[in-house]
């Protein structure tokens, strides 16, 4: 279960297109993530999927009529939209889009949306020619003027055999939009710097010292902070993850480059989160040419890299005003003790301690299990969560400390 959607009340409006069957699957997925889903259907939608299907999948009564006798005093056309955190219209057909654009209220779905104060997310799905018709495009533009979020349909083969735009958008894109709509903008006005990924310490043109960090944890933090309204700078070691939209990325390779980037941008920040796995050492000497195989026992001389976080912690001791400092600790034993030691030694406000001995958490996987330890001694042990969720939990704690 994702805590991002837990107990969020989502009103799903289903209109009459073949993609209605996908909305049935989305109902299941939303519930699995902890959301409370209530479904309303247009009459046309009931030709594709029955209300019974949605009732079974949502665990809630399905609303199909404005004047249902069993609902008369509940005024569903007003109260459904009032008692939800957001409305998701999927699929949104050309007809339903046109009715909303005109402000009609002649069926339950259009009346509820007209009367609602909640955010509305519209997922068009229809034949390409219908979608591209100037009338539909003008109607969609009107919905955007009303403040509704419209998620562009995907391109591809449609149920009618045509190719082009009109397929219901992919679930992952819609899920991200739902989370964006439901996420509070509680970091608006904050400048957050995040470091992510490994560093590469070259030995010669083909060899280097590095570690198993993928950057997933740092990128998840950057994405979550951005989603919550922060202005985010991501100092990223080498990796292959696509950076989150709206984040300023500063690519670096070595620990020394990361040190330079963090030192340069640090002073303007409100919060610094150091999730990167920085190499503590680099080869003492860089050979400009590939080192040839020589004696069987070769030794490698190492030089210490700057400890970026420790240096920031030192500067914080004498600064009148300094960003909130958050570190990570990758530990394979004595986690809490080591975390406490690093929190004090590096003068941090918060540290996230990773158990890197576990195979299901830590380096390069999608999940993490961390213990949060703050400067006041508070300890919070988090269960195994996705890195996205860990990121939000860390940001919640940061907000409490700011
Ligand atoms: O990138 P992923 O695959 O998603 O994996 C995530 C992660 C396991 C890398 C991440 O969650 C994590 O634990 N990052 C910190 C790893 C680490 O270097 O831990 P450390 O205990 O060695 O360092 C403690 C802190 O000092 C860290 O915040 C680190 O960024 C910082 N540090 C360390 C060494 C150094 N020379 N300079 C630093 O700033």
Coordinates of C-alpha atoms and ligand atoms in Angstrom, one line a residue:
X1 CA 0.0 0.0 0.0
X2 CA 1.3 3.4 -0.9
X3 CA 0.9 6.0 1.9
X4 CA 0.7 8.7 -0.9
X5 CA -2.8 7.6 -1.7
X6 CA -4.0 6.1 1.6
X7 CA -7.5 7.3 2.5
X8 CA -7.6 9.7 -0.4
X9 CA -11.2 9.9 -1.7
X10 CA -11.2 9.7 -5.4
X11 CA -14.4 10.1 -7.4
X12 CA -14.0 8.2 -10.7
X13 CA -16.3 9.3 -13.5
X14 CA -16.6 6.7 -16.3
X15 CA -18.0 7.7 -19.7
X16 CA -19.0 5.5 -22.6
X17 CA -15.9 4.4 -24.5
X18 CA -14.2 1.1 -25.0
X19 CA -11.4 2.2 -22.6
X20 CA -14.0 1.9 -19.7
X21 CA -12.6 -1.6 -19.1
X22 CA -9.2 0.1 -18.3
X23 CA -11.0 2.3 -15.7
X24 CA -12.1 -0.9 -14.0
X25 CA -8.5 -1.9 -13.7
X26 CA -7.5 1.5 -12.4
X27 CA -10.2 1.2 -9.7
X28 CA -8.5 -1.9 -8.5
X29 CA -5.1 -0.3 -8.6
X30 CA -6.2 2.8 -6.7
X31 CA -7.8 0.7 -4.0
X32 CA -4.7 -1.4 -3.7
X33 CA -2.8 1.8 -3.0
X34 CA -5.2 2.7 -0.2
X35 CA -7.5 5.1 -2.0
X36 CA -11.2 5.2 -1.3
X37 CA -12.8 5.0 -4.8
X38 CA -16.4 6.0 -5.6
X39 CA -17.6 5.5 -9.2
X40 CA -20.2 7.4 -11.2
X41 CA -21.0 6.2 -14.7
X42 CA -22.8 7.8 -17.6
X43 CA -25.5 5.8 -19.3
X44 CA -23.3 5.1 -22.3
X45 CA -20.5 3.8 -20.0
X46 CA -22.9 1.0 -18.8
X47 CA -22.9 -0.4 -22.3
X48 CA -19.2 -1.3 -22.0
X49 CA -18.8 -2.3 -18.3
X50 CA -21.6 -2.9 -15.8
X51 CA -22.0 -1.0 -12.6
X52 CA -21.7 -4.3 -10.8
X53 CA -18.1 -4.6 -12.0
X54 CA -17.2 -1.2 -10.5
X55 CA -19.1 -1.9 -7.3
X56 CA -17.2 -5.1 -6.8
X57 CA -13.8 -3.5 -7.6
X58 CA -14.4 -0.3 -5.6
X59 CA -16.2 -1.9 -2.7
X60 CA -18.7 1.0 -2.9
X61 CA -22.0 1.7 -4.4
X62 CA -21.9 2.9 -8.0
X63 CA -23.8 6.1 -8.9
X64 CA -25.6 6.1 -12.3
X65 CA -28.5 8.5 -12.1
X66 CA -29.2 12.0 -10.9
X67 CA -32.6 11.2 -9.5
X68 CA -32.3 7.7 -8.1
X69 CA -35.1 7.1 -5.6
X70 CA -32.8 5.5 -3.1
X71 CA -30.5 8.6 -3.2
X72 CA -33.1 11.3 -3.4
X73 CA -32.3 13.1 -0.1
X74 CA -28.5 12.6 -0.5
X75 CA -28.4 15.0 -3.5
X76 CA -25.6 13.0 -5.2
X77 CA -25.2 15.6 -8.0
X78 CA -23.9 18.1 -5.3
X79 CA -22.5 15.9 -2.6
X80 CA -20.5 13.4 -4.6
X81 CA -18.3 16.2 -5.8
X82 CA -18.2 17.8 -2.3
X83 CA -17.1 14.6 -0.5
X84 CA -14.0 13.8 -2.5
X85 CA -10.4 14.9 -2.7
X86 CA -10.4 14.8 -6.5
X87 CA -12.4 13.7 -9.5
X88 CA -10.8 11.5 -12.2
X89 CA -12.7 11.3 -15.4
X90 CA -11.6 8.3 -17.3
X91 CA -12.2 7.6 -20.1
X92 CA -13.5 11.0 -21.0
X93 CA -15.3 10.7 -24.4
X94 CA -15.7 13.5 -26.9
X95 CA -19.3 13.8 -25.9
X96 CA -18.7 14.1 -22.2
X97 CA -15.9 16.6 -22.8
X98 CA -18.2 18.7 -25.0
X99 CA -20.9 18.7 -22.3
X100 CA -18.4 19.8 -19.6
X101 CA -17.0 22.5 -21.9
X102 CA -20.5 23.8 -22.4
X103 CA -21.3 23.7 -18.7
X104 CA -24.2 21.3 -19.2
X105 CA -25.7 19.5 -16.2
X106 CA -28.1 17.1 -17.8
X107 CA -26.7 13.9 -16.4
X108 CA -25.1 12.9 -13.1
X109 CA -21.5 13.0 -14.2
X110 CA -21.7 16.5 -15.8
X111 CA -23.8 17.9 -13.0
X112 CA -21.4 16.6 -10.3
X113 CA -18.3 18.1 -12.1
X114 CA -20.1 21.4 -12.6
X115 CA -21.0 21.6 -8.9
X116 CA -17.6 20.3 -7.6
X117 CA -14.9 22.4 -5.9
X118 CA -12.4 19.5 -6.1
X119 CA -9.6 19.2 -8.6
X120 CA -10.6 17.5 -11.9
X121 CA -8.3 15.3 -13.9
X122 CA -9.6 14.5 -17.4
X123 CA -8.2 11.5 -19.4
X124 CA -9.6 11.7 -23.0
X125 CA -9.9 8.4 -25.0
X126 CA -11.5 8.2 -28.3
X127 CA -11.0 7.7 -32.1
X128 CA -8.1 9.8 -33.4
X129 CA -10.2 11.8 -35.8
X130 CA -12.6 12.7 -33.1
X131 CA -9.8 13.7 -30.8
X132 CA -8.1 15.8 -33.4
X133 CA -11.3 17.5 -34.6
X134 CA -11.2 21.2 -33.9
X135 CA -14.4 21.0 -31.9
X136 CA -12.8 18.5 -29.4
X137 CA -9.5 20.4 -29.3
X138 CA -11.4 23.7 -28.5
X139 CA -13.5 21.9 -25.8
X140 CA -10.3 20.5 -24.2
X141 CA -8.7 24.0 -24.3
X142 CA -11.9 25.3 -22.5
X143 CA -11.6 22.6 -19.8
X144 CA -8.0 23.7 -19.2
X145 CA -9.2 27.3 -18.8
X146 CA -11.6 26.0 -16.1
X147 CA -8.5 24.7 -14.3
X148 CA -9.0 21.1 -15.1
X149 CA -5.9 19.0 -15.7
X150 CA -6.1 17.2 -19.1
X151 CA -3.8 14.2 -19.6
X152 CA -3.0 13.8 -23.3
X153 CA -4.0 10.4 -24.7
X154 CA -1.4 8.0 -25.9
X155 CA -0.7 7.3 -29.6
X156 CA -1.0 3.9 -31.1
X157 CA -3.5 1.4 -32.5
X158 CA -7.0 2.1 -31.4
X159 CA -9.9 -0.3 -30.8
X160 CA -11.4 0.7 -34.2
X161 CA -8.2 -0.2 -36.0
X162 CA -7.1 3.4 -36.7
X163 CA -3.6 4.5 -35.7
X164 CA -3.0 7.8 -33.9
X165 CA -3.6 9.7 -30.7
X166 CA -6.7 8.6 -28.7
X167 CA -5.7 5.7 -26.5
X168 CA -6.3 6.2 -22.8
X169 CA -3.0 7.4 -21.3
X170 CA -0.8 4.9 -19.5
X171 CA -1.6 4.2 -15.9
X172 CA 1.8 5.2 -14.6
X173 CA 1.5 8.7 -16.1
X174 CA -2.1 9.1 -14.7
X175 CA -0.9 7.8 -11.3
X176 CA 1.8 10.4 -11.1
X177 CA -0.7 13.1 -12.0
X178 CA -3.1 11.9 -9.3
X179 CA -0.3 12.0 -6.8
X180 CA 0.7 15.5 -8.0
X181 CA -2.9 16.7 -7.6
X182 CA -3.2 15.3 -4.1
X183 CA 0.2 16.3 -2.9
X184 CA 0.3 19.4 -0.6
X185 CA 2.6 22.2 -1.8
X186 CA 4.2 22.3 1.7
X187 CA 7.8 22.9 0.4
X188 CA 6.8 25.9 -1.8
X189 CA 9.4 28.6 -1.3
X190 CA 12.1 26.2 -0.1
X191 CA 15.3 25.7 -2.1
X192 CA 16.5 22.1 -1.8
X193 CA 19.8 20.6 -3.0
X194 CA 20.0 16.8 -3.3
X195 CA 23.1 14.8 -4.2
X196 CA 22.6 11.4 -5.9
X197 CA 24.3 8.5 -7.3
X198 CA 27.9 7.2 -7.2
X199 CA 31.1 9.1 -8.0
X200 CA 33.7 7.8 -10.5
X201 CA 37.3 8.1 -9.5
X202 CA 39.4 7.3 -12.6
X203 CA 42.6 5.4 -12.5
X204 CA 43.4 5.6 -16.2
X205 CA 41.2 6.3 -19.3
X206 CA 39.4 2.9 -19.0
X207 CA 39.4 2.0 -15.2
X208 CA 37.8 3.7 -12.3
X209 CA 36.8 3.2 -8.6
X210 CA 33.1 3.5 -7.9
X211 CA 30.3 1.8 -6.0
X212 CA 26.8 0.3 -6.6
X213 CA 24.7 3.4 -6.1
X214 CA 22.2 3.8 -8.9
X215 CA 21.0 7.3 -7.9
X216 CA 17.4 6.0 -7.4
X217 CA 17.2 7.3 -3.8
X218 CA 18.5 10.8 -4.6
X219 CA 16.4 11.1 -7.7
X220 CA 13.3 10.1 -5.7
X221 CA 14.1 12.8 -3.2
X222 CA 14.5 15.4 -5.9
X223 CA 11.2 14.4 -7.6
X224 CA 9.3 14.4 -4.3
X225 CA 10.7 17.8 -3.2
X226 CA 9.8 19.2 -6.6
X227 CA 6.3 17.8 -6.5
X228 CA 5.8 19.4 -3.1
X229 CA 6.7 22.8 -4.5
X230 CA 10.4 23.2 -3.7
X231 CA 12.9 24.6 -6.1
X232 CA 15.3 21.7 -6.5
X233 CA 19.0 21.4 -7.6
X234 CA 20.1 17.8 -8.2
X235 CA 23.9 17.2 -8.1
X236 CA 24.1 13.9 -9.8
X237 CA 26.9 11.4 -10.2
X238 CA 27.0 9.2 -13.3
X239 CA 23.9 7.1 -13.9
X240 CA 21.2 6.4 -16.4
X241 CA 18.0 7.7 -14.7
X242 CA 16.0 10.3 -16.5
X243 CA 15.9 13.4 -14.2
X244 CA 12.6 14.5 -12.9
X245 CA 10.9 17.4 -14.7
X246 CA 11.4 20.8 -13.3
X247 CA 14.6 20.0 -11.5
X248 CA 17.9 21.7 -12.2
X249 CA 20.5 19.0 -12.8
X250 CA 24.2 19.5 -12.2
X251 CA 26.0 16.4 -13.6
X252 CA 29.3 15.6 -11.9
X253 CA 31.7 12.7 -12.2
X254 CA 34.2 12.6 -9.3
X255 CA 33.9 13.4 -5.6
X256 CA 36.0 16.5 -6.2
X257 CA 33.5 17.7 -8.9
X258 CA 30.6 17.0 -6.5
X259 CA 32.4 18.9 -3.8
X260 CA 32.9 21.9 -6.1
X261 CA 29.2 21.9 -7.2
X262 CA 27.8 21.5 -3.6
X263 CA 30.2 24.2 -2.3
X264 CA 29.1 26.6 -5.1
X265 CA 25.3 26.1 -4.8
X266 CA 25.1 25.3 -1.1
X267 CA 25.0 28.8 0.4
X268 CA 21.8 29.7 -1.5
X269 CA 19.9 26.6 -0.2
X270 CA 17.4 26.1 2.6
X271 CA 17.9 22.3 2.8
X272 CA 20.7 20.0 1.6
X273 CA 20.2 16.3 1.4
X274 CA 23.2 14.2 0.7
X275 CA 22.0 10.9 -0.7
X276 CA 25.1 10.3 -2.9
X277 CA 27.5 7.5 -2.2
X278 CA 30.7 9.5 -2.5
X279 CA 33.9 7.6 -2.9
X280 CA 36.0 8.2 0.2
X281 CA 39.2 7.6 -1.8
X282 CA 40.5 8.2 -5.4
X283 CA 43.6 6.7 -7.0
X284 CA 46.5 8.9 -5.9
X285 CA 47.7 9.2 -9.4
X286 CA 45.9 9.3 -12.7
X287 CA 47.6 7.7 -15.6
X288 CA 46.8 9.4 -18.9
X289 CA 47.5 6.2 -20.8
X290 CA 46.0 2.8 -20.1
X291 CA 48.1 1.0 -17.5
X292 CA 49.7 -2.1 -19.0
X293 CA 49.6 -5.5 -17.3
X294 CA 52.8 -5.7 -15.3
X295 CA 53.9 -7.6 -12.2
X296 CA 51.4 -10.1 -10.8
X297 CA 51.0 -8.2 -7.5
X298 CA 50.3 -4.6 -8.2
X299 CA 49.4 -2.1 -5.4
X300 CA 47.1 0.9 -5.8
X301 CA 48.0 4.0 -3.9
X302 CA 44.9 6.0 -2.8
X303 CA 44.3 9.6 -1.8
X304 CA 41.5 10.7 0.5
X305 CA 38.6 12.6 -1.1
X306 CA 37.0 15.6 0.7
X307 CA 34.2 14.5 3.0
X308 CA 31.7 17.0 1.6
X309 CA 29.1 16.5 4.3
X310 CA 31.6 16.8 7.2
X311 CA 33.0 20.0 5.7
X312 CA 29.4 21.4 5.5
X313 CA 28.8 20.4 9.1
X314 CA 32.0 22.2 10.2
X315 CA 30.9 25.4 8.4
X316 CA 27.5 25.2 10.0
X317 CA 29.1 25.4 13.5
X318 CA 30.1 29.0 13.0
X319 CA 27.6 30.2 10.4
X320 CA 24.8 32.6 11.6
X321 CA 22.4 31.0 9.1
X322 CA 22.9 27.6 7.4
X323 CA 20.8 25.2 5.4
X324 CA 19.2 22.3 7.2
X325 CA 21.7 19.4 6.7
X326 CA 20.5 15.9 6.0
X327 CA 22.9 13.0 5.5
X328 CA 22.5 9.3 4.7
X329 CA 24.5 6.5 6.3
X330 CA 25.0 3.2 4.5
X331 CA 25.7 0.7 7.3
X332 CA 26.1 -3.1 7.4
X333 CA 26.3 -3.4 11.2
X334 CA 25.6 -1.4 14.4
X335 CA 23.3 0.8 12.3
X336 CA 21.9 3.0 15.1
X337 CA 25.2 3.5 16.8
X338 CA 27.0 4.3 13.6
X339 CA 24.2 6.6 12.5
X340 CA 24.4 8.5 15.9
X341 CA 28.1 8.8 15.5
X342 CA 27.8 10.2 12.0
X343 CA 25.0 12.6 13.0
X344 CA 27.2 14.1 15.7
X345 CA 30.5 14.0 13.9
X346 CA 29.1 15.7 10.8
X347 CA 26.9 18.1 12.8
X348 CA 23.7 17.1 11.0
X349 CA 20.0 17.9 11.6
X350 CA 18.9 14.5 10.3
X351 CA 20.4 11.3 9.2
X352 CA 18.7 8.4 7.2
X353 CA 20.4 5.2 8.2
X354 CA 20.3 2.4 5.5
X355 CA 20.8 -1.2 6.3
X356 CA 22.8 -2.2 3.2
X357 CA 23.2 -5.8 4.3
X358 CA 19.5 -6.4 3.3
X359 CA 19.1 -7.6 -0.3
X360 CA 15.6 -6.0 -0.7
X361 CA 16.7 -2.5 0.2
X362 CA 19.6 0.0 -0.2
X363 CA 21.8 0.1 -3.3
X364 CA 20.3 -0.1 -6.8
X365 CA 16.8 -1.6 -5.9
X366 CA 13.5 0.2 -5.9
X367 CA 12.9 -0.1 -2.2
X368 CA 14.6 1.1 0.9
X369 CA 14.3 0.5 4.6
X370 CA 15.7 3.4 6.7
X371 CA 15.8 4.6 10.2
X372 CA 15.5 8.4 10.7
X373 CA 17.5 9.9 13.5
X374 CA 17.2 13.7 14.1
X375 CA 19.3 16.2 16.0
X376 CA 16.9 16.0 19.0
X377 CA 17.4 12.3 19.4
X378 CA 14.1 11.3 17.9
X379 CA 14.2 7.9 16.2
X380 CA 11.8 6.7 13.6
X381 CA 12.2 3.3 12.1
X382 CA 10.4 3.0 8.7
X383 CA 9.3 -0.3 7.2
X384 CA 10.3 -1.4 3.8
X385 CA 8.9 1.2 1.4
X386 CA 9.4 2.3 -2.2
X387 CA 12.1 4.9 -2.5
X388 CA 9.4 7.4 -3.6
X389 CA 7.7 6.8 -0.2
X390 CA 10.9 7.0 1.8
X391 CA 11.6 10.3 0.1
X392 CA 8.2 11.7 1.2
X393 CA 8.7 10.5 4.7
X394 CA 12.1 12.1 4.9
X395 CA 10.6 15.4 3.6
X396 CA 7.9 15.1 6.2
X397 CA 10.5 15.0 8.9
X398 CA 12.5 17.8 7.3
X399 CA 9.3 20.0 7.4
X400 CA 9.0 19.3 11.1
X401 CA 12.6 20.3 11.7
X402 CA 12.5 23.5 9.5
Ligands
LIG1 O1 21.6 5.3 -5.2 P1 20.8 4.1 -4.8 O2 21.1 2.8 -5.6 O3 19.3 4.4 -4.8 O4 21.2 3.7 -3.3 C1 20.9 4.6 -2.3 C2 22.0 4.7 -1.3 C3 22.2 3.4 -0.5 C4 23.3 5.0 -2.0 C5 21.7 5.9 -0.3 O5 20.5 5.6 0.3 C6 22.8 6.1 0.7 O6 22.8 5.4 1.7 N1 23.7 7.1 0.5 C7 24.8 7.4 1.3 C8 25.9 6.4 1.1 C9 27.2 6.8 1.8 O7 28.1 7.2 1.2 O8 27.1 6.6 3.1 P2 28.3 6.9 4.1 O9 27.9 6.4 5.4 O10 29.6 6.5 3.5 O11 28.4 8.5 4.1 C10 27.6 9.3 5.1 C11 27.2 10.6 4.5 O12 28.3 11.4 4.1 C12 26.4 10.5 3.2 O13 25.3 11.4 3.3 C13 27.4 10.8 2.1 O14 26.7 11.4 1.0 C14 28.3 11.8 2.8 N2 29.7 11.7 2.3 C15 30.4 10.6 2.4 C16 31.7 10.5 1.9 C17 32.3 11.7 1.4 N3 33.5 11.7 1.0 N4 31.6 12.8 1.3 C18 30.3 12.9 1.8 O15 29.6 13.9 1.7

